[in-house]
Amino acid sequence: MILAETATTLALMPKWFNPEYLLTQFGAYVIVGLCLVIFIESSIFPVLPGDSLLFTAGLFVAQGSIRTPLWLVCLVVTVAALLGNVVGYLIGWKAGPALFKRPDSRFFKQEYVDKTHAFLEKHGSKAVVLARFVPFVRTFITWIAGIGRMDPKKYFTYTVIGGILWAAGITALGHLLGNISFIKNNIEAIFILIVLVSVVPIAIEWAKNRREKKLAAAKATSDADSEVTQQIPRIDG
């Protein structure tokens, strides 16, 4: 039942969000198309299925649908991810102030930017690595690093680490699991699972921020009531 529901959910998504569909449409240029999508998502357009696309690419290599050696696929997607981060950083450095004055649109919302900035402030340099595994954040954080004039040497060092762990790591994981019968027979459900797992960090952060706001509001109310009580004159009998 669950697998059927996840398959139905996937069917309702736009075709370009289906990694299997994308890789199939690229045909003989599958590696070029794969790298292009990873580059674009890492630099300018966050609404792309980066995680599931990498996983599926590795799975296709294991199944023989992609005949390029795994090591080469891992290498080129890592390079694409790193180049994307470089471009994103330069966008933030050169055109950041004007870009972030844009009104909210379907794909660009100030909320995403605010959350990414908080993420970077909280986790520092390691945020560049952690952000690779969080949809939307992995795109916006490159811009914010540029806008904030993050030290280029430090930024690019952590970008390389994050790029290897994310691009090569997820691709290799897809290859490793690609020969497991359960994975082969439930690939659509796996796509949904990858998307859900990818947004877990955002959900946790959102829940944590909401809890902190409630506690702060409760404390403010309590302090206000206490102050009012102290100001009421005492009447002696």
PDB file of C-alpha atoms in Angstrom:
ATOM      1  CA  MET A   1       0.000   0.000   0.000  1.00  0.00           C
ATOM      2  CA  ILE A   2       2.738   2.465   0.963  1.00  0.00           C
ATOM      3  CA  LEU A   3       4.728   1.679  -2.180  1.00  0.00           C
ATOM      4  CA  ALA A   4       1.631   2.212  -4.310  1.00  0.00           C
ATOM      5  CA  GLU A   5       0.967   5.564  -2.668  1.00  0.00           C
ATOM      6  CA  THR A   6       4.550   6.743  -3.193  1.00  0.00           C
ATOM      7  CA  ALA A   7       4.423   5.690  -6.836  1.00  0.00           C
ATOM      8  CA  THR A   8       1.204   7.694  -7.258  1.00  0.00           C
ATOM      9  CA  THR A   9       2.843  10.705  -5.625  1.00  0.00           C
ATOM     10  CA  LEU A  10       5.770  10.465  -8.021  1.00  0.00           C
ATOM     11  CA  ALA A  11       3.402  10.306 -10.969  1.00  0.00           C
ATOM     12  CA  LEU A  12       1.861  13.619  -9.895  1.00  0.00           C
ATOM     13  CA  MET A  13       5.236  15.375  -9.977  1.00  0.00           C
ATOM     14  CA  PRO A  14       6.441  17.260 -13.086  1.00  0.00           C
ATOM     15  CA  LYS A  15       8.262  14.953 -15.510  1.00  0.00           C
ATOM     16  CA  TRP A  16      11.468  16.927 -15.210  1.00  0.00           C
ATOM     17  CA  PHE A  17      11.488  16.124 -11.476  1.00  0.00           C
ATOM     18  CA  ASN A  18      11.553  12.391 -12.199  1.00  0.00           C
ATOM     19  CA  PRO A  19      15.255  11.380 -12.305  1.00  0.00           C
ATOM     20  CA  GLU A  20      14.592   8.204 -14.295  1.00  0.00           C
ATOM     21  CA  TYR A  21      12.706  10.205 -16.922  1.00  0.00           C
ATOM     22  CA  LEU A  22      15.454  12.831 -17.118  1.00  0.00           C
ATOM     23  CA  LEU A  23      18.282  10.361 -17.546  1.00  0.00           C
ATOM     24  CA  THR A  24      16.321   8.457 -20.181  1.00  0.00           C
ATOM     25  CA  GLN A  25      15.571  11.623 -22.143  1.00  0.00           C
ATOM     26  CA  PHE A  26      19.247  12.578 -22.260  1.00  0.00           C
ATOM     27  CA  GLY A  27      19.899   9.456 -24.331  1.00  0.00           C
ATOM     28  CA  ALA A  28      23.460   9.216 -25.632  1.00  0.00           C
ATOM     29  CA  TYR A  29      24.287  12.474 -23.853  1.00  0.00           C
ATOM     30  CA  VAL A  30      23.223  11.174 -20.452  1.00  0.00           C
ATOM     31  CA  ILE A  31      26.506  12.093 -18.729  1.00  0.00           C
ATOM     32  CA  VAL A  32      26.466  15.587 -20.219  1.00  0.00           C
ATOM     33  CA  GLY A  33      22.847  16.081 -19.168  1.00  0.00           C
ATOM     34  CA  LEU A  34      23.515  14.706 -15.690  1.00  0.00           C
ATOM     35  CA  CYS A  35      26.436  17.069 -15.167  1.00  0.00           C
ATOM     36  CA  LEU A  36      24.437  20.001 -16.520  1.00  0.00           C
ATOM     37  CA  VAL A  37      21.597  19.433 -14.060  1.00  0.00           C
ATOM     38  CA  ILE A  38      24.001  19.076 -11.126  1.00  0.00           C
ATOM     39  CA  PHE A  39      25.829  22.236 -12.190  1.00  0.00           C
ATOM     40  CA  ILE A  40      22.611  24.249 -12.519  1.00  0.00           C
ATOM     41  CA  GLU A  41      21.225  23.080  -9.178  1.00  0.00           C
ATOM     42  CA  SER A  42      24.525  23.846  -7.447  1.00  0.00           C
ATOM     43  CA  SER A  43      24.652  27.381  -8.813  1.00  0.00           C
ATOM     44  CA  ILE A  44      21.442  29.069  -9.937  1.00  0.00           C
ATOM     45  CA  PHE A  45      18.276  26.918  -9.840  1.00  0.00           C
ATOM     46  CA  PRO A  46      17.449  25.037  -6.619  1.00  0.00           C
ATOM     47  CA  VAL A  47      14.291  23.257  -7.814  1.00  0.00           C
ATOM     48  CA  LEU A  48      15.944  20.210  -9.383  1.00  0.00           C
ATOM     49  CA  PRO A  49      16.183  16.571  -8.209  1.00  0.00           C
ATOM     50  CA  GLY A  50      19.918  16.564  -7.460  1.00  0.00           C
ATOM     51  CA  ASP A  51      19.985  13.871  -4.761  1.00  0.00           C
ATOM     52  CA  SER A  52      17.719  11.400  -6.532  1.00  0.00           C
ATOM     53  CA  LEU A  53      19.365  12.084  -9.895  1.00  0.00           C
ATOM     54  CA  LEU A  54      22.805  11.180  -8.557  1.00  0.00           C
ATOM     55  CA  PHE A  55      21.461   8.078  -6.832  1.00  0.00           C
ATOM     56  CA  THR A  56      19.661   6.984  -9.979  1.00  0.00           C
ATOM     57  CA  ALA A  57      22.736   7.573 -12.115  1.00  0.00           C
ATOM     58  CA  GLY A  58      24.718   5.249  -9.874  1.00  0.00           C
ATOM     59  CA  LEU A  59      21.914   2.711 -10.002  1.00  0.00           C
ATOM     60  CA  PHE A  60      21.835   2.895 -13.829  1.00  0.00           C
ATOM     61  CA  VAL A  61      25.583   2.301 -13.948  1.00  0.00           C
ATOM     62  CA  ALA A  62      25.116  -0.809 -11.804  1.00  0.00           C
ATOM     63  CA  GLN A  63      22.326  -2.043 -14.069  1.00  0.00           C
ATOM     64  CA  GLY A  64      24.252  -1.312 -17.267  1.00  0.00           C
ATOM     65  CA  SER A  65      21.856   1.371 -18.513  1.00  0.00           C
ATOM     66  CA  ILE A  66      24.763   3.804 -18.300  1.00  0.00           C
ATOM     67  CA  ARG A  67      27.915   2.231 -19.692  1.00  0.00           C
ATOM     68  CA  THR A  68      30.329   4.847 -18.381  1.00  0.00           C
ATOM     69  CA  PRO A  69      32.575   3.498 -15.573  1.00  0.00           C
ATOM     70  CA  LEU A  70      31.464   4.402 -12.073  1.00  0.00           C
ATOM     71  CA  TRP A  71      34.741   6.162 -11.223  1.00  0.00           C
ATOM     72  CA  LEU A  72      34.373   8.443 -14.232  1.00  0.00           C
ATOM     73  CA  VAL A  73      30.730   9.253 -13.455  1.00  0.00           C
ATOM     74  CA  CYS A  74      31.688  10.106  -9.861  1.00  0.00           C
ATOM     75  CA  LEU A  75      34.527  12.292 -11.101  1.00  0.00           C
ATOM     76  CA  VAL A  76      32.530  14.333 -13.610  1.00  0.00           C
ATOM     77  CA  VAL A  77      29.511  14.893 -11.359  1.00  0.00           C
ATOM     78  CA  THR A  78      31.844  16.039  -8.578  1.00  0.00           C
ATOM     79  CA  VAL A  79      33.519  18.492 -10.943  1.00  0.00           C
ATOM     80  CA  ALA A  80      30.091  19.738 -12.075  1.00  0.00           C
ATOM     81  CA  ALA A  81      29.010  20.244  -8.460  1.00  0.00           C
ATOM     82  CA  LEU A  82      32.217  22.120  -7.609  1.00  0.00           C
ATOM     83  CA  LEU A  83      31.979  24.365 -10.663  1.00  0.00           C
ATOM     84  CA  GLY A  84      28.374  25.091  -9.738  1.00  0.00           C
ATOM     85  CA  ASN A  85      29.423  26.203  -6.272  1.00  0.00           C
ATOM     86  CA  VAL A  86      32.110  28.445  -7.745  1.00  0.00           C
ATOM     87  CA  VAL A  87      29.558  30.138 -10.008  1.00  0.00           C
ATOM     88  CA  GLY A  88      27.082  30.466  -7.133  1.00  0.00           C
ATOM     89  CA  TYR A  89      29.755  32.080  -4.965  1.00  0.00           C
ATOM     90  CA  LEU A  90      30.626  34.558  -7.739  1.00  0.00           C
ATOM     91  CA  ILE A  91      26.932  35.383  -8.188  1.00  0.00           C
ATOM     92  CA  GLY A  92      26.708  36.253  -4.505  1.00  0.00           C
ATOM     93  CA  TRP A  93      29.970  38.208  -4.631  1.00  0.00           C
ATOM     94  CA  LYS A  94      29.144  40.235  -7.743  1.00  0.00           C
ATOM     95  CA  ALA A  95      25.378  40.542  -7.901  1.00  0.00           C
ATOM     96  CA  GLY A  96      24.167  39.540  -4.455  1.00  0.00           C
ATOM     97  CA  PRO A  97      22.679  42.803  -3.167  1.00  0.00           C
ATOM     98  CA  ALA A  98      20.501  43.316  -6.264  1.00  0.00           C
ATOM     99  CA  LEU A  99      19.481  39.647  -6.394  1.00  0.00           C
ATOM    100  CA  PHE A 100      18.242  39.519  -2.830  1.00  0.00           C
ATOM    101  CA  LYS A 101      16.031  42.574  -3.299  1.00  0.00           C
ATOM    102  CA  ARG A 102      13.802  40.583  -5.662  1.00  0.00           C
ATOM    103  CA  PRO A 103      10.198  39.990  -4.549  1.00  0.00           C
ATOM    104  CA  ASP A 104       9.076  36.461  -3.774  1.00  0.00           C
ATOM    105  CA  SER A 105       8.246  34.317  -6.787  1.00  0.00           C
ATOM    106  CA  ARG A 106       7.242  30.722  -7.360  1.00  0.00           C
ATOM    107  CA  PHE A 107      10.800  29.416  -7.025  1.00  0.00           C
ATOM    108  CA  PHE A 108      12.532  32.256  -5.152  1.00  0.00           C
ATOM    109  CA  LYS A 109      11.387  33.129  -1.658  1.00  0.00           C
ATOM    110  CA  GLN A 110      13.094  35.334   0.898  1.00  0.00           C
ATOM    111  CA  GLU A 111      12.255  32.678   3.494  1.00  0.00           C
ATOM    112  CA  TYR A 112      14.729  30.290   1.857  1.00  0.00           C
ATOM    113  CA  VAL A 113      17.434  32.937   1.990  1.00  0.00           C
ATOM    114  CA  ASP A 114      16.792  33.755   5.652  1.00  0.00           C
ATOM    115  CA  LYS A 115      16.928  30.091   6.658  1.00  0.00           C
ATOM    116  CA  THR A 116      20.140  29.558   4.707  1.00  0.00           C
ATOM    117  CA  HIS A 117      21.775  32.579   6.324  1.00  0.00           C
ATOM    118  CA  ALA A 118      20.816  31.273   9.774  1.00  0.00           C
ATOM    119  CA  PHE A 119      22.184  27.857   8.811  1.00  0.00           C
ATOM    120  CA  LEU A 120      25.514  29.418   7.777  1.00  0.00           C
ATOM    121  CA  GLU A 121      25.732  31.569  10.905  1.00  0.00           C
ATOM    122  CA  LYS A 122      25.050  28.612  13.181  1.00  0.00           C
ATOM    123  CA  HIS A 123      27.348  26.030  11.628  1.00  0.00           C
ATOM    124  CA  GLY A 124      30.112  28.233  10.197  1.00  0.00           C
ATOM    125  CA  SER A 125      32.461  26.729   7.609  1.00  0.00           C
ATOM    126  CA  LYS A 126      31.119  23.214   8.046  1.00  0.00           C
ATOM    127  CA  ALA A 127      27.752  24.544   6.856  1.00  0.00           C
ATOM    128  CA  VAL A 128      29.158  24.549   3.319  1.00  0.00           C
ATOM    129  CA  VAL A 129      29.598  20.774   3.668  1.00  0.00           C
ATOM    130  CA  LEU A 130      26.318  20.099   5.484  1.00  0.00           C
ATOM    131  CA  ALA A 131      24.315  22.260   3.072  1.00  0.00           C
ATOM    132  CA  ARG A 132      25.163  19.921   0.212  1.00  0.00           C
ATOM    133  CA  PHE A 133      22.658  17.442   1.621  1.00  0.00           C
ATOM    134  CA  VAL A 134      19.792  19.933   2.073  1.00  0.00           C
ATOM    135  CA  PRO A 135      17.652  20.871  -0.966  1.00  0.00           C
ATOM    136  CA  PHE A 136      17.400  24.617  -1.700  1.00  0.00           C
ATOM    137  CA  VAL A 137      19.984  25.372   0.982  1.00  0.00           C
ATOM    138  CA  ARG A 138      22.799  23.881  -1.116  1.00  0.00           C
ATOM    139  CA  THR A 139      22.050  26.470  -3.813  1.00  0.00           C
ATOM    140  CA  PHE A 140      21.392  29.542  -1.683  1.00  0.00           C
ATOM    141  CA  ILE A 141      24.308  28.994   0.659  1.00  0.00           C
ATOM    142  CA  THR A 142      26.771  29.540  -2.188  1.00  0.00           C
ATOM    143  CA  TRP A 143      25.251  32.958  -2.884  1.00  0.00           C
ATOM    144  CA  ILE A 144      25.209  33.922   0.772  1.00  0.00           C
ATOM    145  CA  ALA A 145      28.838  32.857   1.201  1.00  0.00           C
ATOM    146  CA  GLY A 146      29.694  35.234  -1.650  1.00  0.00           C
ATOM    147  CA  ILE A 147      27.552  38.070  -0.335  1.00  0.00           C
ATOM    148  CA  GLY A 148      29.087  37.678   3.121  1.00  0.00           C
ATOM    149  CA  ARG A 149      32.585  37.711   1.586  1.00  0.00           C
ATOM    150  CA  MET A 150      33.415  34.362   3.181  1.00  0.00           C
ATOM    151  CA  ASP A 151      37.150  33.732   2.905  1.00  0.00           C
ATOM    152  CA  PRO A 152      37.576  32.199  -0.604  1.00  0.00           C
ATOM    153  CA  LYS A 153      40.284  29.746   0.480  1.00  0.00           C
ATOM    154  CA  LYS A 154      38.152  28.431   3.338  1.00  0.00           C
ATOM    155  CA  TYR A 155      35.013  28.368   1.195  1.00  0.00           C
ATOM    156  CA  PHE A 156      36.573  26.424  -1.664  1.00  0.00           C
ATOM    157  CA  THR A 157      38.260  23.986   0.708  1.00  0.00           C
ATOM    158  CA  TYR A 158      34.946  23.027   2.290  1.00  0.00           C
ATOM    159  CA  THR A 159      33.243  23.101  -1.108  1.00  0.00           C
ATOM    160  CA  VAL A 160      35.611  20.403  -2.360  1.00  0.00           C
ATOM    161  CA  ILE A 161      34.941  18.262   0.706  1.00  0.00           C
ATOM    162  CA  GLY A 162      31.175  18.687   0.438  1.00  0.00           C
ATOM    163  CA  GLY A 163      31.177  18.156  -3.322  1.00  0.00           C
ATOM    164  CA  ILE A 164      33.006  14.857  -3.072  1.00  0.00           C
ATOM    165  CA  LEU A 165      30.850  13.559  -0.222  1.00  0.00           C
ATOM    166  CA  TRP A 166      27.614  14.588  -1.926  1.00  0.00           C
ATOM    167  CA  ALA A 167      28.110  14.028  -5.650  1.00  0.00           C
ATOM    168  CA  ALA A 168      30.482  11.072  -5.617  1.00  0.00           C
ATOM    169  CA  GLY A 169      29.073   9.651  -2.383  1.00  0.00           C
ATOM    170  CA  ILE A 170      25.426   9.505  -3.422  1.00  0.00           C
ATOM    171  CA  THR A 171      26.316   8.223  -6.892  1.00  0.00           C
ATOM    172  CA  ALA A 172      28.424   5.450  -5.378  1.00  0.00           C
ATOM    173  CA  LEU A 173      25.596   4.654  -2.955  1.00  0.00           C
ATOM    174  CA  GLY A 174      23.183   4.257  -5.855  1.00  0.00           C
ATOM    175  CA  HIS A 175      25.642   1.919  -7.546  1.00  0.00           C
ATOM    176  CA  LEU A 176      26.109  -0.098  -4.370  1.00  0.00           C
ATOM    177  CA  LEU A 177      22.385  -0.563  -3.849  1.00  0.00           C
ATOM    178  CA  GLY A 178      21.532  -0.929  -7.522  1.00  0.00           C
ATOM    179  CA  ASN A 179      21.987  -4.699  -7.555  1.00  0.00           C
ATOM    180  CA  ILE A 180      19.669  -5.283  -4.610  1.00  0.00           C
ATOM    181  CA  SER A 181      16.409  -6.788  -5.865  1.00  0.00           C
ATOM    182  CA  PHE A 182      14.233  -4.744  -3.523  1.00  0.00           C
ATOM    183  CA  ILE A 183      15.757  -1.515  -4.838  1.00  0.00           C
ATOM    184  CA  LYS A 184      15.300  -2.581  -8.465  1.00  0.00           C
ATOM    185  CA  ASN A 185      11.661  -3.530  -7.930  1.00  0.00           C
ATOM    186  CA  ASN A 186      10.726  -0.417  -5.944  1.00  0.00           C
ATOM    187  CA  ILE A 187      12.757   2.297  -7.591  1.00  0.00           C
ATOM    188  CA  GLU A 188       9.863   4.781  -7.624  1.00  0.00           C
ATOM    189  CA  ALA A 189       9.402   4.401  -3.877  1.00  0.00           C
ATOM    190  CA  ILE A 190      13.148   4.918  -3.436  1.00  0.00           C
ATOM    191  CA  PHE A 191      12.914   8.230  -5.315  1.00  0.00           C
ATOM    192  CA  ILE A 192      10.247   9.450  -2.906  1.00  0.00           C
ATOM    193  CA  LEU A 193      12.251   8.234   0.072  1.00  0.00           C
ATOM    194  CA  ILE A 194      15.330  10.150  -1.083  1.00  0.00           C
ATOM    195  CA  VAL A 195      13.294  13.347  -1.387  1.00  0.00           C
ATOM    196  CA  LEU A 196      11.791  12.846   2.070  1.00  0.00           C
ATOM    197  CA  VAL A 197      15.164  12.126   3.671  1.00  0.00           C
ATOM    198  CA  SER A 198      16.631  15.191   1.974  1.00  0.00           C
ATOM    199  CA  VAL A 199      14.114  17.521   3.609  1.00  0.00           C
ATOM    200  CA  VAL A 200      14.465  16.007   7.090  1.00  0.00           C
ATOM    201  CA  PRO A 201      17.149  18.538   8.153  1.00  0.00           C
ATOM    202  CA  ILE A 202      14.864  21.410   7.129  1.00  0.00           C
ATOM    203  CA  ALA A 203      11.924  19.895   9.026  1.00  0.00           C
ATOM    204  CA  ILE A 204      14.027  19.439  12.159  1.00  0.00           C
ATOM    205  CA  GLU A 205      15.333  22.999  11.964  1.00  0.00           C
ATOM    206  CA  TRP A 206      11.812  24.351  11.410  1.00  0.00           C
ATOM    207  CA  ALA A 207      10.436  22.413  14.401  1.00  0.00           C
ATOM    208  CA  LYS A 208      13.319  23.567  16.563  1.00  0.00           C
ATOM    209  CA  ASN A 209      12.854  27.225  15.588  1.00  0.00           C
ATOM    210  CA  ARG A 210       9.115  26.995  16.219  1.00  0.00           C
ATOM    211  CA  ARG A 211       9.688  25.508  19.664  1.00  0.00           C
ATOM    212  CA  GLU A 212      12.221  28.215  20.523  1.00  0.00           C
ATOM    213  CA  LYS A 213       9.800  30.940  19.416  1.00  0.00           C
ATOM    214  CA  LYS A 214       7.028  29.463  21.577  1.00  0.00           C
ATOM    215  CA  LEU A 215       9.317  29.292  24.593  1.00  0.00           C
ATOM    216  CA  ALA A 216      10.469  32.879  24.019  1.00  0.00           C
ATOM    217  CA  ALA A 217       6.864  34.084  23.686  1.00  0.00           C
ATOM    218  CA  ALA A 218       5.829  32.216  26.846  1.00  0.00           C
ATOM    219  CA  LYS A 219       8.759  33.697  28.752  1.00  0.00           C
ATOM    220  CA  ALA A 220       7.934  37.203  27.535  1.00  0.00           C
ATOM    221  CA  THR A 221       4.303  36.781  28.621  1.00  0.00           C
ATOM    222  CA  SER A 222       5.386  35.456  32.009  1.00  0.00           C
ATOM    223  CA  ASP A 223       7.791  38.369  32.527  1.00  0.00           C
ATOM    224  CA  ALA A 224       5.093  40.864  31.544  1.00  0.00           C
ATOM    225  CA  ASP A 225       2.584  39.334  34.002  1.00  0.00           C
ATOM    226  CA  SER A 226       5.193  39.388  36.733  1.00  0.00           C
ATOM    227  CA  GLU A 227       5.955  43.045  36.085  1.00  0.00           C
ATOM    228  CA  VAL A 228       2.275  43.983  36.183  1.00  0.00           C
ATOM    229  CA  THR A 229       1.820  42.088  39.454  1.00  0.00           C
ATOM    230  CA  GLN A 230       4.734  43.935  41.010  1.00  0.00           C
ATOM    231  CA  GLN A 231       3.280  47.304  39.984  1.00  0.00           C
ATOM    232  CA  ILE A 232      -0.100  46.705  41.673  1.00  0.00           C
ATOM    233  CA  PRO A 233      -0.081  48.635  44.951  1.00  0.00           C
ATOM    234  CA  ARG A 234      -0.464  46.583  48.082  1.00  0.00           C
ATOM    235  CA  ILE A 235      -3.448  47.407  50.302  1.00  0.00           C
ATOM    236  CA  ASP A 236      -2.915  46.753  53.945  1.00  0.00           C
ATOM    237  CA  GLY A 237      -5.988  45.868  56.015  1.00  0.00           C
TER     238      GLY A 237
END
